[in-house]
XYZ file of C-alpha atoms in Angstrom:
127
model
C -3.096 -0.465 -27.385
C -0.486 -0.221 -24.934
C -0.668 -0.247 -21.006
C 1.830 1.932 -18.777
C 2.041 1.215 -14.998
C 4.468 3.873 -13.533
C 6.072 3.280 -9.939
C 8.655 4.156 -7.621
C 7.465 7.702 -6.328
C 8.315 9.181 -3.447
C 9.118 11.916 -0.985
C 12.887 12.167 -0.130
C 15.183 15.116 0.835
C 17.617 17.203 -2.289
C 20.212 15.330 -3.093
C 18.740 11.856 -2.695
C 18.344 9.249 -5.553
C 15.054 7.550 -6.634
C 14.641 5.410 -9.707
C 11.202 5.322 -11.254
C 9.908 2.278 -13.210
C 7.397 1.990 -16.111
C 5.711 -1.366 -16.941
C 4.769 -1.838 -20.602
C 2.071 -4.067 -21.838
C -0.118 -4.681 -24.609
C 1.062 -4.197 -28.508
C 4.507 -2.913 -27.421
C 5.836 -3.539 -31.179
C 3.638 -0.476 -32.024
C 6.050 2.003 -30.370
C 9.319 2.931 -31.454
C 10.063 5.516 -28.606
C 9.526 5.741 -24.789
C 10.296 7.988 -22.420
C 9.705 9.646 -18.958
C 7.524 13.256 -18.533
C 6.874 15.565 -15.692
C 4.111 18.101 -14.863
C 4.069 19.996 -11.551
C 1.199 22.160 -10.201
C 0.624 25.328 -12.344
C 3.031 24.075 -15.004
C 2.652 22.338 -18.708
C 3.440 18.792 -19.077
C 7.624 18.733 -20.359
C 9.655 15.879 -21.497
C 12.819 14.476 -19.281
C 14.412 11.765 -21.359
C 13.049 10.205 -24.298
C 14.737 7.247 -26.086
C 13.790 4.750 -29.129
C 13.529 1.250 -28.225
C 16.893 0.377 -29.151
C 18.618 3.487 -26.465
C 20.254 5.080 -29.568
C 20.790 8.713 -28.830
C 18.414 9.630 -26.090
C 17.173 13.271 -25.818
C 17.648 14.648 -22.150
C 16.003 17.925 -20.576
C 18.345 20.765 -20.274
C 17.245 20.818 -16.390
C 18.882 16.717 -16.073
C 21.590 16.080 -18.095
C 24.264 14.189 -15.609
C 21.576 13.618 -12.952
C 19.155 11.729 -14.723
C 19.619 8.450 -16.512
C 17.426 5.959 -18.516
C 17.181 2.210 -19.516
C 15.506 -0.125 -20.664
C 15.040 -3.634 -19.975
C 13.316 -5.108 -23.410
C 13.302 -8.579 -22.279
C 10.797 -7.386 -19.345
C 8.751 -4.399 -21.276
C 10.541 -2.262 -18.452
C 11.927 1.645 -18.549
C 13.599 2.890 -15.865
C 14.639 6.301 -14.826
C 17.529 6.965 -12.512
C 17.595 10.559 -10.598
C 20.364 11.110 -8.888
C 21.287 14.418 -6.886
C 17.336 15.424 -6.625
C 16.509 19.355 -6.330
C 12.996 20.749 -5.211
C 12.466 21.891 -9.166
C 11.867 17.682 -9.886
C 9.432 17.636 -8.062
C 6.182 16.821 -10.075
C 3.748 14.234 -11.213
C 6.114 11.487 -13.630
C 4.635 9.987 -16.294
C 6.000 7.144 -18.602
C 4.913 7.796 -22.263
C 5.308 6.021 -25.781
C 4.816 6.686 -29.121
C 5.080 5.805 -32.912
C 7.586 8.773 -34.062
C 8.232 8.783 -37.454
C 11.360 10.762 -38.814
C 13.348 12.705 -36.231
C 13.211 11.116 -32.520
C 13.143 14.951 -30.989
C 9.524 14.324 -31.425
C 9.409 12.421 -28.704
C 10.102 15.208 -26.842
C 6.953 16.636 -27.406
C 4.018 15.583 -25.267
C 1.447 15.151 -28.202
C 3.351 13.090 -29.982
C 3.271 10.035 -27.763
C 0.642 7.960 -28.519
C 0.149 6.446 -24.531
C 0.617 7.580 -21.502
C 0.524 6.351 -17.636
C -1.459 7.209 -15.053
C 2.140 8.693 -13.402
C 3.594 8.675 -10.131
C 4.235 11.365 -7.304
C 7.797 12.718 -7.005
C 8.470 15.152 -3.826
C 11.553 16.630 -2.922
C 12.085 19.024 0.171
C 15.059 20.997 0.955
């Protein structure tokens, strides 16, 4: 089992910055990928950036390339996301995910493939 502990949500204004952080904890050797997810009100759950463990080739959202960024920090059990210039459209629910992907890491794009999930964190931005 692994634990996720998202924080870092907030309310700020477009064009503001927030970085997001995810926790990991438990058998984190059982994951090969992490990665951040959003779901606002009305709307399916969609990916934002998913990496493997080792930040080879992540797969960005259409909707963040050159705003959003992430890293990890293995030493810690730590992912990060960095959004920079923040539109009203990010806001949603962010959730920190991670999986066992075997094969091709787009996988990780997809919701059911990742195996664990956070309880996520509250991201508001007015205009």
């Amino acid at each position: 089992q692994v634990r996720l502990v998202e924080s870092g949500g907030d309310s700020v204004q477009a064009g503001g910055s927030l970085r997001l952080n995810c926790t990991a904890s438990g058998n984190t050797d059982s994951v090969n990928y992490m990665g951040w997810f959003r779901q606002a009100p009305g709307k399916e759950r969609e990916a934002v950036i998913t990496t493997n463990t080792f930040m080879v080739s992540p797969y960005y959202a259409d909707s963040v390339k050159g705003r959003f960024t992430i890293s990890l920090d293995r030493d810690k059990n730590m992912v990060f996301l960095q959004m920079n210039s923040l539109k009203p459209e990010d806001t949603a629910m962010y959730y920190c995910a991670a999986g066992l992907i075997n094969g091709s890491g787009s996988a990780s794009l997809m919701p059911a493939r990742m195996n664990y999930w956070g309880k996520g964190t509250p991201v508001t931005i007015s205009s």
